[in-house]
Coordinates of C-alpha atoms in Angstrom, one line a residue:
X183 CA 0.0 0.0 0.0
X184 CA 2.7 2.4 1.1
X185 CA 4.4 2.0 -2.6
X186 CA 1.2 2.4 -4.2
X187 CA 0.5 5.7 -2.4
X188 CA 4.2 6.6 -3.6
X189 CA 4.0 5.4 -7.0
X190 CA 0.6 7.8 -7.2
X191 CA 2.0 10.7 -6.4
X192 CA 4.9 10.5 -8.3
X193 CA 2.3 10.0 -11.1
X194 CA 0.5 13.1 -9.8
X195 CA 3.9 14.9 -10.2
X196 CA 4.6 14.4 -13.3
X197 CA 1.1 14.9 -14.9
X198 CA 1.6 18.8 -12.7
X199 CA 4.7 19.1 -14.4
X200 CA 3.6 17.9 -17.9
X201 CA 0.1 20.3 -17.3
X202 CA 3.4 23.7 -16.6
X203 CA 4.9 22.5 -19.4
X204 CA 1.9 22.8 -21.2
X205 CA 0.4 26.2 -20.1
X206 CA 4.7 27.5 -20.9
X207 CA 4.4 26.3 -24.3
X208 CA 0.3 28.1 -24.1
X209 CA 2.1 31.5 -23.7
X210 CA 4.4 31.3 -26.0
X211 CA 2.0 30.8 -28.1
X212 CA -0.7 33.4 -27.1
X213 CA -0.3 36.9 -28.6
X214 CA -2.4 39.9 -29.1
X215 CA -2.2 40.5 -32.2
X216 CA -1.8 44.3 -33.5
X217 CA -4.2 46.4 -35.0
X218 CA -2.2 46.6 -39.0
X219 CA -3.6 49.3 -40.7
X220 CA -3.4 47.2 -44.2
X221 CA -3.5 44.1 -43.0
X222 CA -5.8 41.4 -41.0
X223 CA -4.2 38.7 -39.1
X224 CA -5.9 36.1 -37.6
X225 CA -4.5 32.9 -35.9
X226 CA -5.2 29.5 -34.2
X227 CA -3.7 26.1 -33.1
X228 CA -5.2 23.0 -31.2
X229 CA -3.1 20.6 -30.2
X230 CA -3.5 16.9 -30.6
X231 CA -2.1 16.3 -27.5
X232 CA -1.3 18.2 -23.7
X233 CA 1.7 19.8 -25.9
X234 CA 2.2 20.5 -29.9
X235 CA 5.0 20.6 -32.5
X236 CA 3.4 23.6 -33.8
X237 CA 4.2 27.0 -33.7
X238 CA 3.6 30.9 -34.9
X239 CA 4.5 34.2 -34.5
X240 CA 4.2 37.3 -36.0
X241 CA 6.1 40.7 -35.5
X242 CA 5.5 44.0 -37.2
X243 CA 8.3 46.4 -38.3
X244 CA 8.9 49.4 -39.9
X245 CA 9.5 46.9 -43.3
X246 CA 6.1 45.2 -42.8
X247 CA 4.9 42.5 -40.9
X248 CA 6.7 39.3 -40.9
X249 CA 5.1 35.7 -39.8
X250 CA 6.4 32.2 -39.5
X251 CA 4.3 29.0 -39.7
X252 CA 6.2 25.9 -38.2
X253 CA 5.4 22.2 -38.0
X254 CA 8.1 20.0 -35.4
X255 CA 8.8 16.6 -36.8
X256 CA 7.3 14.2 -33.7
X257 CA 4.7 15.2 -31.2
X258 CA 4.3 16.0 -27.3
X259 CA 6.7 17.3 -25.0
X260 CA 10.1 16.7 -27.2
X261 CA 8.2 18.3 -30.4
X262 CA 7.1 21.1 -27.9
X263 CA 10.9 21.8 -26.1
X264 CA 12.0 22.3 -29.8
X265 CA 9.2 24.4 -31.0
X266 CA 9.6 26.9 -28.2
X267 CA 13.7 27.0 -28.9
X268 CA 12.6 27.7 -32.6
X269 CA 9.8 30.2 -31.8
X270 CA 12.1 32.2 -29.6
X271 CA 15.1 32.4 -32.9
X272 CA 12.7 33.5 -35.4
X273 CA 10.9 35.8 -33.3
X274 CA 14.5 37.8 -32.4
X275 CA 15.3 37.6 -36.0
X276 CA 12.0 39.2 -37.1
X277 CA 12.5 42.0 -34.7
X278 CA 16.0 42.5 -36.0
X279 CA 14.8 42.6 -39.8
X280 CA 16.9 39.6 -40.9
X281 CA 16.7 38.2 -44.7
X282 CA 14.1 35.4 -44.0
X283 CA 17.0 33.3 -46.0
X284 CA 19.1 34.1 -43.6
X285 CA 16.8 33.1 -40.7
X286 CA 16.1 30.0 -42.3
X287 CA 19.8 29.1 -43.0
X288 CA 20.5 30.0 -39.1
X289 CA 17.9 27.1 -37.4
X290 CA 19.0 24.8 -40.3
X291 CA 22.7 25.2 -38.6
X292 CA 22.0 25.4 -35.2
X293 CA 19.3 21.9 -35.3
X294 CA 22.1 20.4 -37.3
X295 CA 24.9 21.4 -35.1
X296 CA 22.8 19.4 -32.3
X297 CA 22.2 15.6 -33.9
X298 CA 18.3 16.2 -32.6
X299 CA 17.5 13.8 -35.2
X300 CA 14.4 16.3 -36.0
X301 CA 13.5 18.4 -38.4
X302 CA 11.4 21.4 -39.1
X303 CA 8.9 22.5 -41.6
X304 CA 8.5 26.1 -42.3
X305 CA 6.8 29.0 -44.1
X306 CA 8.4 32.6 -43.4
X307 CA 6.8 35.6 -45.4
X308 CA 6.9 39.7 -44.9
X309 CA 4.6 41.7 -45.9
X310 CA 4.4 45.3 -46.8
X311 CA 1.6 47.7 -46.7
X312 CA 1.9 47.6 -50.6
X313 CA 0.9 44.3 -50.9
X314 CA 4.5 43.0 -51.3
X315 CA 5.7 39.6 -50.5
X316 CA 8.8 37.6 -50.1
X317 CA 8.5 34.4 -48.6
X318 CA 10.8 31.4 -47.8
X319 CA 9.0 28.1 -47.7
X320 CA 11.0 25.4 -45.6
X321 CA 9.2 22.1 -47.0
X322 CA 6.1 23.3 -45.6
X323 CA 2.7 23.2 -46.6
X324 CA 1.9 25.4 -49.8
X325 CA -0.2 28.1 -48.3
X326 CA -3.2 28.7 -50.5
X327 CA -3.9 32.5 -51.8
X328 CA -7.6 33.5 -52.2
X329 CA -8.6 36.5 -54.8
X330 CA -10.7 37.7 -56.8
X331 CA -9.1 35.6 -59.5
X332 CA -9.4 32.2 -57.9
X333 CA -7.5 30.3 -55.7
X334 CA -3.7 29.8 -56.0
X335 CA -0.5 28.2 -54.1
X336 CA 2.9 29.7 -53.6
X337 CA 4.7 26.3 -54.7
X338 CA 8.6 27.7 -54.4
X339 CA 10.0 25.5 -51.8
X340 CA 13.4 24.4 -49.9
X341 CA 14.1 21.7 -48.2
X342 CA 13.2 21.2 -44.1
X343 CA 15.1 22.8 -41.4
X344 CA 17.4 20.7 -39.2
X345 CA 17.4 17.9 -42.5
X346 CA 20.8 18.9 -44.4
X347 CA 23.8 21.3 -42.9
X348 CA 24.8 22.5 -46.3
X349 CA 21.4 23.2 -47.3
X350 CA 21.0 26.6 -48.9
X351 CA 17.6 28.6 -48.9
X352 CA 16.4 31.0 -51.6
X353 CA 13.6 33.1 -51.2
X354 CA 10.5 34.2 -53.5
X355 CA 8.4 36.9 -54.2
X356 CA 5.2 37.9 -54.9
X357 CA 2.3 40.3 -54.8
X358 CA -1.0 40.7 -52.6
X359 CA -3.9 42.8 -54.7
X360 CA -6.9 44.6 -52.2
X361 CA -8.8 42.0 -50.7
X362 CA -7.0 39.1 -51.1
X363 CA -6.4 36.2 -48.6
X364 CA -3.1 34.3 -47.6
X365 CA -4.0 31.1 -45.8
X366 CA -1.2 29.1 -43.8
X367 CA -1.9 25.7 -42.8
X368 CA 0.4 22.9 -41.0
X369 CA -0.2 19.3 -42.6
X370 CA -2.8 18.8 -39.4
X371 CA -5.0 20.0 -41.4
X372 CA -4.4 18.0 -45.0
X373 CA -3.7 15.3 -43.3
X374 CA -6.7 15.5 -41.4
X375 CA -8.4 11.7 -41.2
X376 CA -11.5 10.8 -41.6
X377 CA -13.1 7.4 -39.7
X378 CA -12.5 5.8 -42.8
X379 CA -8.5 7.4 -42.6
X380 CA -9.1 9.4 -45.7
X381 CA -7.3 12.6 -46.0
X382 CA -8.9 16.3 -46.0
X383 CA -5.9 16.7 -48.6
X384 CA -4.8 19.8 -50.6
X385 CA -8.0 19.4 -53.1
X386 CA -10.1 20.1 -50.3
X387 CA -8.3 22.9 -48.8
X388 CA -8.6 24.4 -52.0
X389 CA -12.4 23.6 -52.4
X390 CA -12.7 25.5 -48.8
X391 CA -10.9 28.4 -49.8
X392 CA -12.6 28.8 -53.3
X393 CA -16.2 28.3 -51.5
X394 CA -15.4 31.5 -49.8
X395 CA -14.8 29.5 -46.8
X396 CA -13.9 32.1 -43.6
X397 CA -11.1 31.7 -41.5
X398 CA -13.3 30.3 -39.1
X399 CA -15.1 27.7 -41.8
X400 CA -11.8 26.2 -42.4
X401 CA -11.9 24.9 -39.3
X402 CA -15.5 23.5 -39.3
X403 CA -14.7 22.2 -43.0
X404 CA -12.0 19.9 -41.6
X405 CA -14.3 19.1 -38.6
X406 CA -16.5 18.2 -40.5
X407 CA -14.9 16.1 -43.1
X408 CA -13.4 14.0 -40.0
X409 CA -16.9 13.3 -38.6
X410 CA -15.9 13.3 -35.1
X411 CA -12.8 11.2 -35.8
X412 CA -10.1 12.6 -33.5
X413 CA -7.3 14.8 -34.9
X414 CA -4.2 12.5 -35.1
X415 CA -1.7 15.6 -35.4
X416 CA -1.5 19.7 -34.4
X417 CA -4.0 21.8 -36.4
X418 CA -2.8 25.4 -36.9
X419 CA -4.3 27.9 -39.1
X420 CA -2.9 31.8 -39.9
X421 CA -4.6 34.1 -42.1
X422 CA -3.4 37.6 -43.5
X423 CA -6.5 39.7 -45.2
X424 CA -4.3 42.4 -47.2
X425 CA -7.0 45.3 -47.0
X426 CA -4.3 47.7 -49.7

């Protein structure tokens, strides 16, 4: 009985310490998110389990605003320790106005430098209240643009963070008009399973976004597509509404 009681509350110990860990990694991730004069942000992530893999930020500048999208290889409390070491370099090289190359060549080195044995997917971009982009996609999901023309992807990609040390990362550009809508996913959402373990996949992303779907309805899309089946990775969703 006596190691019972013991073996309990060293349970009891470790589920408090896992629930801190949790409510850290909660912080991080919860900003207020500033009033942009040509630009509406909007952002959300629900974790799969008591800690995610997933991570974003945003930070506005005299440049524009930039905002990182990130996906952990793994999941729970070793995906969430690196996500929070990744969050914090991006975030101090957004407020310092580094290339997004450059930011992207400087987690590649330092998760190489380590051995983790993990890797990171990305998507960097900076806007400007002009409408201008320049992105740097790090193997991540294509994020889906929605206009007045239709509904396109920004398919320029590099390889994953923390994958190759000699890797070398090249940025794009591009061009927001009045009205349209960037939408940044993490594969939680594609890969979003059904009870039949069908995926909500890039056509149906697509379909959401062409239907007009709100930043909100992409969530209730995939909710609904998955018919109550459980969500078997991080879901995180960021969207910029370029008002010109």
């Amino acid at each position: 009985n006596a190691r019972l009681v013991q073996a309990e509350e060293t349970a009891r110990l470790e589920q408090q310490e896992l629930a801190i860990a949790a409510t850290i990694q909660q912080q991080l991730m919860t900003m207020n998110i500033p009033e942009i004069p040509y630009v509406s942000i909007q952002a959300k992530n629900i974790c799969c389990k008591q800690s995610g893999g997933d991570f974003y930020d945003l930070v506005r500048t005299e440049t524009g605003v930039s905002v990182v999208v990130a996906d952990v290889s793994g999941k729970g409390i070793p995906a969430a320790m690196l996500a929070s070491i990744c969050q914090g370099m991006v975030h101090s090289h957004f407020l310092a106005g580094t290339p997004l190359e450059e930011i992207a060549a400087a987690v590649n080195g330092f998760l190489c430098s380590k051995n983790l044995e993990k890797y990171v997917t990305a998507f960097l971009v900076r806007l400007d209240e002009k409408g201008g982009l320049e992105y740097v996609n790090c193997g991540h999901v294509p994020p889906v643009i929605v206009g007045k023309d239709g509904v396109r992807r920004l398919s320029e990609s590099n390889v994953p963070v923390g994958l190759l040390a000699e890797a070398a990362y090249q940025k794009a550009t591009g061009k927001l008009q009045n009205g349209d809508r960037l939408v940044l996913v993490t594969d939680g959402v594609t890969e979003a399973e059904d009870p039949e373990h069908d995926f909500f996949g890039d056509e149906r992303l697509e379909e959401a976004a062409a239907a007009g779907a709100s930043f909100e309805g992409f969530f209730t899309a995939v909710q609904t597509f998955c018919k109550g089946h459980p969500f078997s990775d991080d879901v995180t969703i960021v969207e910029l509404l370029y008002r010109g």
